[in-house]
mmCIF file of C-alpha atoms in Angstrom:
data_model
loop_
_atom_site.group_PDB
_atom_site.id
_atom_site.type_symbol
_atom_site.label_atom_id
_atom_site.label_comp_id
_atom_site.label_asym_id
_atom_site.label_seq_id
_atom_site.Cartn_x
_atom_site.Cartn_y
_atom_site.Cartn_z
ATOM 1 C CA MET A 1 -52.759 221.191 2.075
ATOM 2 C CA ALA A 2 -55.198 218.519 3.250
ATOM 3 C CA LEU A 3 -53.959 216.413 6.127
ATOM 4 C CA ASP A 4 -54.609 213.024 4.550
ATOM 5 C CA ASN A 5 -52.708 214.160 1.524
ATOM 6 C CA ILE A 6 -49.720 214.968 3.702
ATOM 7 C CA GLU A 7 -49.965 211.618 5.412
ATOM 8 C CA LYS A 8 -49.977 209.857 2.084
ATOM 9 C CA LEU A 9 -46.970 211.842 0.960
ATOM 10 C CA LEU A 10 -45.183 210.977 4.183
ATOM 11 C CA GLU A 11 -45.792 207.318 3.622
ATOM 12 C CA LYS A 12 -44.391 207.589 0.107
ATOM 13 C CA TYR A 13 -41.533 209.644 1.459
ATOM 14 C CA PHE A 14 -40.369 206.948 3.830
ATOM 15 C CA GLU A 15 -40.461 204.400 1.046
ATOM 16 C CA ALA A 16 -38.327 206.792 -0.991
ATOM 17 C CA ASN A 17 -40.934 207.060 -3.708
ATOM 18 C CA THR A 18 -41.569 210.782 -3.613
ATOM 19 C CA THR A 19 -40.308 213.192 -6.246
ATOM 20 C CA VAL A 20 -38.224 216.243 -5.446
ATOM 21 C CA ALA A 21 -41.317 218.423 -5.908
ATOM 22 C CA GLU A 22 -43.359 216.355 -3.471
ATOM 23 C CA GLU A 23 -40.585 216.530 -0.922
ATOM 24 C CA GLU A 24 -40.545 220.276 -1.343
ATOM 25 C CA LYS A 25 -44.274 220.288 -0.452
ATOM 26 C CA LEU A 26 -43.518 218.334 2.704
ATOM 27 C CA ARG A 27 -40.785 220.758 3.680
ATOM 28 C CA GLU A 28 -43.137 223.659 3.103
ATOM 29 C CA TYR A 29 -45.855 222.028 5.150
ATOM 30 C CA PHE A 30 -43.588 221.367 8.111
ATOM 31 C CA ALA A 31 -42.138 224.849 7.962
ATOM 32 C CA GLN A 32 -45.400 226.267 9.309
ATOM 33 C CA GLU A 33 -45.828 227.082 12.970
ATOM 34 C CA SER A 34 -48.163 224.354 14.152
ATOM 35 C CA VAL A 35 -48.772 220.876 12.844
ATOM 36 C CA PRO A 36 -51.083 218.193 14.246
ATOM 37 C CA ALA A 37 -49.675 216.490 17.322
ATOM 38 C CA HIS A 38 -49.054 213.133 15.679
ATOM 39 C CA LEU A 39 -46.945 214.806 12.972
ATOM 40 C CA GLU A 40 -44.934 216.866 15.448
ATOM 41 C CA PRO A 41 -41.924 214.469 15.538
ATOM 42 C CA TYR A 42 -41.312 214.983 11.815
ATOM 43 C CA LYS A 43 -41.049 218.708 12.164
ATOM 44 C CA PRO A 44 -37.390 218.868 13.205
ATOM 45 C CA MET A 45 -36.460 216.523 10.399
ATOM 46 C CA PHE A 46 -37.777 218.676 7.577
ATOM 47 C CA ASN A 47 -36.783 221.918 9.234
ATOM 48 C CA TYR A 48 -33.308 220.584 9.683
ATOM 49 C CA PHE A 49 -33.006 219.767 5.991
ATOM 50 C CA SER A 50 -34.090 223.285 5.051
ATOM 51 C CA ASN A 51 -31.637 224.795 7.524
ATOM 52 C CA ALA A 52 -28.789 222.545 6.506
ATOM 53 C CA LYS A 53 -28.996 223.905 2.986
ATOM 54 C CA GLU A 54 -28.287 227.396 4.260
ATOM 55 C CA GLU A 55 -24.761 226.585 5.334
ATOM 56 C CA ARG A 56 -22.166 228.352 3.224
ATOM 57 C CA PHE A 57 -18.537 227.834 2.402
ATOM 58 C CA THR A 58 -16.933 231.139 3.294
ATOM 59 C CA LYS A 59 -13.247 230.345 3.230
ATOM 60 C CA GLN A 60 -11.189 232.026 0.547
ATOM 61 C CA VAL A 61 -9.427 229.693 -1.816
ATOM 62 C CA PRO A 62 -6.030 230.874 -2.996
ATOM 63 C CA LEU A 63 -5.998 229.999 -6.669
ATOM 64 C CA LYS A 64 -2.432 230.019 -7.826
ATOM 65 C CA THR A 65 -1.574 231.526 -11.159
ATOM 66 C CA ARG A 66 2.050 231.751 -10.142
ATOM 67 C CA SER A 67 2.901 228.435 -11.759
ATOM 68 C CA ASN A 68 2.202 230.116 -15.081
ATOM 69 C CA LEU A 69 4.487 233.031 -14.251
ATOM 70 C CA TYR A 70 7.281 230.645 -13.287
ATOM 71 C CA LYS A 71 6.920 228.908 -16.607
ATOM 72 C CA TRP A 72 7.442 232.135 -18.519
ATOM 73 C CA ILE A 73 10.340 233.218 -16.331
ATOM 74 C CA SER A 74 12.119 229.930 -17.008
ATOM 75 C CA VAL A 75 11.501 230.308 -20.735
ATOM 76 C CA ALA A 76 13.037 233.774 -20.644
ATOM 77 C CA ALA A 77 16.003 232.548 -18.612
ATOM 78 C CA VAL A 78 16.714 229.779 -21.108
ATOM 79 C CA ALA A 79 16.560 232.248 -23.986
ATOM 80 C CA VAL A 80 18.985 234.630 -22.268
ATOM 81 C CA LEU A 81 21.358 231.772 -21.514
ATOM 82 C CA THR A 82 21.411 230.502 -25.111
ATOM 83 C CA PHE A 83 22.051 233.987 -26.486
ATOM 84 C CA GLY A 84 24.777 234.495 -23.929
ATOM 85 C CA ILE A 85 26.546 231.278 -24.816
ATOM 86 C CA TYR A 86 26.233 231.905 -28.552
ATOM 87 C CA PHE A 87 27.528 235.485 -28.556
ATOM 88 C CA GLY A 88 30.084 234.723 -25.873
ATOM 89 C CA ASN A 89 31.563 232.026 -28.067
ATOM 90 C CA GLU A 90 31.721 234.331 -31.052
ATOM 91 C CA TYR A 91 33.551 236.965 -29.017
ATOM 92 C CA GLN A 92 36.034 234.404 -27.745
ATOM 93 C CA GLU A 93 36.741 233.219 -31.271
ATOM 94 C CA ARG A 94 37.317 236.744 -32.508
ATOM 95 C CA ARG A 95 39.806 237.346 -29.741
ATOM 96 C CA LYS A 96 41.618 234.136 -30.560
ATOM 97 C CA ALA A 97 41.800 235.049 -34.237
ATOM 98 C CA GLU A 98 43.167 238.502 -33.399
ATOM 99 C CA TYR A 99 45.838 236.927 -31.223
ATOM 100 C CA ALA A 100 46.823 234.492 -33.960
ATOM 101 C CA TYR A 101 47.062 237.364 -36.440
ATOM 102 C CA GLN A 102 49.331 239.344 -34.162
ATOM 103 C CA GLU A 103 51.576 236.342 -33.596
ATOM 104 C CA THR A 104 51.856 235.640 -37.300
ATOM 105 C CA LYS A 105 52.664 239.268 -37.975
ATOM 106 C CA LYS A 106 55.459 239.122 -35.414
ATOM 107 C CA ALA A 107 56.815 235.969 -36.993
ATOM 108 C CA PHE A 108 56.808 237.548 -40.465
ATOM 109 C CA GLU A 109 58.585 240.632 -39.170
ATOM 110 C CA LEU A 110 61.274 238.432 -37.695
ATOM 111 C CA LEU A 111 61.586 236.651 -40.990
ATOM 112 C CA ALA A 112 61.766 239.917 -42.925
ATOM 113 C CA GLU A 113 64.498 241.191 -40.641
ATOM 114 C CA ASN A 114 66.556 238.093 -41.165
ATOM 115 C CA PHE A 115 66.019 238.276 -44.895
ATOM 116 C CA GLY A 116 67.358 241.837 -44.797
ATOM 117 C CA ARG A 117 70.429 240.606 -43.035
ATOM 118 C CA GLY A 118 70.748 237.895 -45.666
ATOM 119 C CA THR A 119 70.702 240.364 -48.546
ATOM 120 C CA GLU A 120 73.398 242.445 -46.852
ATOM 121 C CA LYS A 121 75.628 239.399 -46.836
ATOM 122 C CA VAL A 122 74.747 238.692 -50.423
ATOM 123 C CA ALA A 123 76.143 242.164 -51.269
ATOM 124 C CA TYR A 124 79.630 240.791 -50.438
ATOM 125 C CA LEU A 125 79.053 238.032 -52.904
ATOM 126 C CA LYS A 126 78.408 240.664 -55.577
ATOM 127 C CA GLU A 127 81.779 242.235 -54.835
ATOM 128 C CA PHE A 128 83.390 238.838 -55.249
ATOM 129 C CA GLU A 129 81.595 238.329 -58.538
ATOM 130 C CA GLU A 130 82.747 241.679 -59.883
ATOM 131 C CA ALA A 131 86.324 240.910 -59.000
ATOM 132 C CA LYS A 132 86.026 237.564 -60.678
ATOM 133 C CA GLN A 133 84.662 239.202 -63.842
ATOM 134 C CA LYS A 134 87.517 241.668 -63.897
ATOM 135 C CA ILE A 135 89.991 238.845 -63.728
ATOM 136 C CA TYR A 136 88.248 236.930 -66.465
ATOM 137 C CA ASN A 137 88.011 240.010 -68.724
ATOM 138 C CA ASN A 138 91.657 240.795 -68.286
ATOM 139 C CA ASN A 139 92.596 237.358 -69.394
ATOM 140 C CA MET B 1 -9.948 228.827 -18.630
ATOM 141 C CA LYS B 2 -9.471 232.116 -16.838
ATOM 142 C CA GLN B 3 -9.771 232.438 -13.094
ATOM 143 C CA SER B 4 -13.001 234.413 -13.365
ATOM 144 C CA GLU B 5 -14.603 231.835 -15.654
ATOM 145 C CA PHE B 6 -13.514 229.110 -13.292
ATOM 146 C CA LEU B 7 -15.107 230.908 -10.368
ATOM 147 C CA ASN B 8 -18.329 231.303 -12.329
ATOM 148 C CA VAL B 9 -18.426 227.581 -12.932
ATOM 149 C CA VAL B 10 -17.539 226.649 -9.377
ATOM 150 C CA MET B 11 -19.507 229.260 -7.415
ATOM 151 C CA PRO B 12 -22.947 227.669 -7.778
ATOM 152 C CA PHE B 13 -21.945 224.376 -6.200
ATOM 153 C CA LYS B 14 -19.064 225.117 -3.858
ATOM 154 C CA ASP B 15 -21.460 225.232 -0.904
ATOM 155 C CA LYS B 16 -22.772 221.803 -1.825
ATOM 156 C CA LEU B 17 -19.232 220.431 -1.793
ATOM 157 C CA TYR B 18 -18.663 221.981 1.601
ATOM 158 C CA ARG B 19 -21.908 220.629 3.057
ATOM 159 C CA LEU B 20 -21.185 217.130 1.800
ATOM 160 C CA ALA B 21 -17.663 217.320 3.212
ATOM 161 C CA LYS B 22 -19.001 218.542 6.525
ATOM 162 C CA ARG B 23 -21.599 215.795 6.636
ATOM 163 C CA LEU B 24 -18.852 213.219 6.303
ATOM 164 C CA LEU B 25 -16.030 214.827 8.251
ATOM 165 C CA VAL B 26 -18.248 216.520 10.868
ATOM 166 C CA SER B 27 -15.709 219.137 11.876
ATOM 167 C CA ARG B 28 -16.073 222.486 10.172
ATOM 168 C CA GLU B 29 -12.335 223.045 9.857
ATOM 169 C CA GLU B 30 -11.817 219.650 8.263
ATOM 170 C CA ALA B 31 -14.665 220.268 5.849
ATOM 171 C CA GLU B 32 -13.289 223.672 4.907
ATOM 172 C CA ASP B 33 -9.857 222.210 4.261
ATOM 173 C CA ALA B 34 -11.352 219.418 2.188
ATOM 174 C CA THR B 35 -13.417 221.830 0.121
ATOM 175 C CA GLN B 36 -10.419 224.038 -0.434
ATOM 176 C CA GLU B 37 -8.388 221.046 -1.503
ATOM 177 C CA ILE B 38 -11.062 219.957 -3.976
ATOM 178 C CA LEU B 39 -11.401 223.425 -5.463
ATOM 179 C CA MET B 40 -7.656 223.686 -5.888
ATOM 180 C CA LYS B 41 -7.553 220.276 -7.544
ATOM 181 C CA LEU B 42 -10.289 221.391 -9.884
ATOM 182 C CA TRP B 43 -8.397 224.581 -10.639
ATOM 183 C CA SER B 44 -5.266 222.618 -11.474
ATOM 184 C CA LYS B 45 -7.354 220.644 -13.954
ATOM 185 C CA ASN B 46 -9.003 223.707 -15.425
ATOM 186 C CA GLU B 47 -7.483 223.084 -18.846
ATOM 187 C CA THR B 48 -9.378 219.855 -19.243
ATOM 188 C CA MET B 49 -12.404 220.848 -17.228
ATOM 189 C CA THR B 50 -14.496 221.858 -20.212
ATOM 190 C CA GLU B 51 -14.354 218.245 -21.345
ATOM 191 C CA TYR B 52 -16.432 217.090 -18.416
ATOM 192 C CA LYS B 53 -20.056 217.374 -19.279
ATOM 193 C CA ASN B 54 -21.086 217.844 -15.694
ATOM 194 C CA VAL B 55 -18.475 219.605 -13.614
ATOM 195 C CA GLU B 56 -20.720 219.679 -10.561
ATOM 196 C CA ALA B 57 -21.230 215.905 -10.511
ATOM 197 C CA PHE B 58 -17.524 215.445 -11.085
ATOM 198 C CA ALA B 59 -16.650 217.744 -8.192
ATOM 199 C CA MET B 60 -19.191 216.084 -5.894
ATOM 200 C CA THR B 61 -17.747 212.664 -6.660
ATOM 201 C CA MET B 62 -14.274 214.016 -6.006
ATOM 202 C CA THR B 63 -15.414 215.405 -2.664
ATOM 203 C CA LYS B 64 -17.065 212.150 -1.715
ATOM 204 C CA ASN B 65 -13.963 210.113 -2.526
ATOM 205 C CA PHE B 66 -11.648 212.611 -0.907
ATOM 206 C CA CYS B 67 -13.603 212.613 2.346
ATOM 207 C CA LEU B 68 -13.939 208.842 2.449
ATOM 208 C CA ASP B 69 -10.192 208.519 1.919
ATOM 209 C CA ARG B 70 -9.671 211.055 4.640
ATOM 210 C CA LEU B 71 -11.836 209.078 7.007
ATOM 211 C CA LYS B 72 -10.023 205.877 6.186
ATOM 212 C CA SER B 73 -6.539 207.307 6.499
ATOM 213 C CA LYS B 74 -4.603 207.565 9.711
ATOM 214 C CA GLN B 75 -5.177 211.263 9.842
ATOM 215 C CA ALA B 76 -8.746 210.450 10.686
ATOM 216 C CA GLY B 77 -7.426 209.350 14.048
ATOM 217 C CA ASN B 78 -6.716 212.984 14.764
ATOM 218 C CA LEU B 79 -10.111 214.123 13.560
ATOM 219 C CA LYS B 80 -11.867 216.134 16.140
ATOM 220 C CA LEU B 81 -15.532 215.458 16.561
ATOM 221 C CA VAL B 82 -16.745 218.974 16.924
ATOM 222 C CA HIS B 83 -20.288 219.379 17.989
ATOM 223 C CA SER B 84 -20.071 222.997 18.907
ATOM 224 C CA ASN B 85 -20.195 224.418 15.422
ATOM 225 C CA TYR B 86 -23.454 226.203 15.958
ATOM 226 C CA SER B 87 -23.449 229.812 16.925
ATOM 227 C CA ASP B 88 -23.682 230.408 20.596
ATOM 228 C CA GLU B 89 -26.110 233.287 20.575
ATOM 229 C CA THR B 90 -28.859 231.356 22.331
ATOM 230 C CA THR B 91 -31.121 233.699 24.134
ATOM 231 C CA SER B 92 -33.176 232.665 27.064
ATOM 232 C CA LEU B 93 -36.180 232.053 24.835
ATOM 233 C CA GLN B 94 -37.397 228.561 25.332
ATOM 234 C CA ARG B 95 -38.477 228.243 21.725
ATOM 235 C CA GLN B 96 -35.043 229.068 20.370
ATOM 236 C CA LEU B 97 -33.461 226.645 22.768
ATOM 237 C CA GLU B 98 -35.738 223.931 21.543
ATOM 238 C CA ALA B 99 -35.062 224.712 17.912
ATOM 239 C CA GLU B 100 -31.338 224.779 18.535
ATOM 240 C CA ASP B 101 -31.595 221.541 20.365
ATOM 241 C CA SER B 102 -33.553 219.736 17.693
ATOM 242 C CA VAL B 103 -30.965 220.794 15.110
ATOM 243 C CA GLN B 104 -28.221 219.309 17.244
ATOM 244 C CA TRP B 105 -30.308 216.230 17.741
ATOM 245 C CA MET B 106 -30.833 215.763 14.026
ATOM 246 C CA GLU B 107 -27.156 216.360 13.401
ATOM 247 C CA ARG B 108 -26.305 213.601 15.851
ATOM 248 C CA ILE B 109 -28.833 211.193 14.376
ATOM 249 C CA MET B 110 -27.412 211.734 10.917
ATOM 250 C CA GLN B 111 -23.893 211.256 12.191
ATOM 251 C CA GLU B 112 -24.765 207.823 13.360
ATOM 252 C CA LEU B 113 -26.031 206.641 9.979
ATOM 253 C CA PRO B 114 -23.742 204.485 7.876
ATOM 254 C CA GLU B 115 -21.641 206.546 5.462
ATOM 255 C CA GLN B 116 -23.587 205.544 2.382
ATOM 256 C CA GLN B 117 -26.986 206.345 3.860
ATOM 257 C CA LYS B 118 -25.613 209.574 5.251
ATOM 258 C CA MET B 119 -24.509 210.668 1.818
ATOM 259 C CA VAL B 120 -27.661 209.610 0.050
ATOM 260 C CA LEU B 121 -29.787 211.452 2.587
ATOM 261 C CA GLN B 122 -27.602 214.520 2.298
ATOM 262 C CA LEU B 123 -27.723 214.503 -1.487
ATOM 263 C CA ARG B 124 -31.447 213.971 -1.670
ATOM 264 C CA ASP B 125 -33.045 215.746 1.258
ATOM 265 C CA VAL B 126 -30.622 218.606 1.706
ATOM 266 C CA GLU B 127 -29.363 219.176 -1.822
ATOM 267 C CA GLN B 128 -32.419 217.799 -3.622
ATOM 268 C CA TYR B 129 -30.590 215.912 -6.314
ATOM 269 C CA GLU B 130 -32.629 213.720 -8.645
ATOM 270 C CA PHE B 131 -32.252 209.963 -8.336
ATOM 271 C CA GLU B 132 -30.280 209.648 -11.577
ATOM 272 C CA GLU B 133 -27.779 212.199 -10.345
ATOM 273 C CA ILE B 134 -27.361 210.387 -7.050
ATOM 274 C CA CYS B 135 -26.829 207.105 -8.890
ATOM 275 C CA GLU B 136 -24.090 208.750 -10.922
ATOM 276 C CA LEU B 137 -22.456 210.428 -7.939
ATOM 277 C CA MET B 138 -22.550 207.422 -5.672
ATOM 278 C CA ASP B 139 -21.934 204.875 -8.389
ATOM 279 C CA MET B 140 -24.975 202.925 -7.224
ATOM 280 C CA LYS B 141 -27.946 201.289 -8.896
ATOM 281 C CA PRO B 142 -31.269 203.156 -8.680
ATOM 282 C CA THR B 143 -32.858 200.478 -6.502
ATOM 283 C CA ALA B 144 -29.879 200.550 -4.146
ATOM 284 C CA VAL B 145 -30.227 204.306 -3.838
ATOM 285 C CA ARG B 146 -33.908 204.000 -3.001
ATOM 286 C CA VAL B 147 -33.272 201.314 -0.425
ATOM 287 C CA ALA B 148 -30.503 203.297 1.226
ATOM 288 C CA LEU B 149 -32.606 206.451 1.240
ATOM 289 C CA SER B 150 -35.652 204.705 2.641
ATOM 290 C CA ARG B 151 -33.574 203.103 5.383
ATOM 291 C CA ALA B 152 -31.916 206.372 6.272
ATOM 292 C CA ARG B 153 -35.223 208.211 6.472
ATOM 293 C CA LYS B 154 -36.809 205.493 8.564
ATOM 294 C CA THR B 155 -33.885 205.431 10.978
ATOM 295 C CA VAL B 156 -34.149 209.174 11.417
ATOM 296 C CA ARG B 157 -37.891 208.840 11.979
ATOM 297 C CA GLU B 158 -37.452 206.130 14.601
ATOM 298 C CA GLU B 159 -34.894 208.161 16.485
ATOM 299 C CA LEU B 160 -37.071 211.234 16.395
ATOM 300 C CA ILE B 161 -40.153 209.373 17.586
ATOM 301 C CA LYS B 162 -38.119 207.819 20.372
ATOM 302 C CA LYS B 163 -36.897 211.202 21.446
ATOM 303 C CA HIS B 164 -40.329 212.730 21.111
ATOM 304 C CA SER B 165 -42.124 210.132 23.204
ATOM 305 C CA TYR B 166 -39.467 210.230 25.906
ATOM 306 C CA GLY B 167 -39.629 213.964 25.868
ATOM 307 C CA ILE B 168 -35.865 214.209 26.205
ATOM 308 C CA GLY B 169 -34.233 217.425 25.169
#
C-alpha cells in the first residue's frame, strides 16, 4: 500500500476515526518485515495487537450437572418416604384391629362360659317349679 | 440447554473473556480463575440464557464487572503482578530477543493505562469490536469511547516513541 495512504490512515487511527477494516490494513502493513524508519516505532504496537489475539484460554471448566442429579434423588427419596409412611400406617391399623378382635372374642367367650354356668343354676329352678306344680295339682 | 449446546455457544468467545480478564488482572492464574468463574456463572444461568439476544456481549460485560470488582476488593491486595507469563524459550537470536522485549514493553505500557482506556483499547485493537458493541459493553457514549480510544492510542504511541528514540531495550 502507498506510504502516504498509510500515514493518512495512521493519523485517522490516532484520532480513533478508522474503521475495523482500515485498522486491519494497518496491522497487515506493519506485519511485514521492514517499514520506513519513521514508522518503525509503531511496529511493535500493531504486532502486539495481532499477537495478543492469539492467546487462548486452555483451562478446563468443570460444568456441574450434579445439581440436577441431586434434585431427582431428593424427589425419589420423598416419594419413598411418603409411601413408607402411608403403608406403614395401614399395617399398624390392621394389627390394632386384629388385636381388638382377639380381645373381644376372649371377652365373649368369658361371657358365654358364665352364661352356661347361669343356665345350670336355672336347672335347679326348674326342679323347684315342677315340685310346686305337683303340689298345686294335688290340691 | 444441554452441556454440548452451551459449549457451542460459549466456545467462540471464551478466549475473548480470558484475554479481557488477563488485561485487567494481569496475572494469568487470576485471569483463568476469573474466566472459569464467569463460565460457571453463565452455565448456572443456562436456562434463561436463550433470552439474551447477545450472549457474548453479556458475558463480556460480566467479565468486565467481575474483574473490576476483583480489583477493588481486598483480595486485590494479594494479586501478584506477574510479568513472567511469556514462554522462556528465548534463543540467542537477537531478533527474537527484540521481539520478545517489545511485547513485554507493550504489555507494560498497556498496564499503565487507566482501566477504562485499557479496556477500550483491548476491545477495539485486540478483539476488533465495532464501536456500537463497545458502547454497549462499557456502558459509554460513542463520543466517550472515541475519546478514550484516541487517548489510549496516543499514550501508547508516545511511550513507544520515547523508548525508540532512547534506544532502550
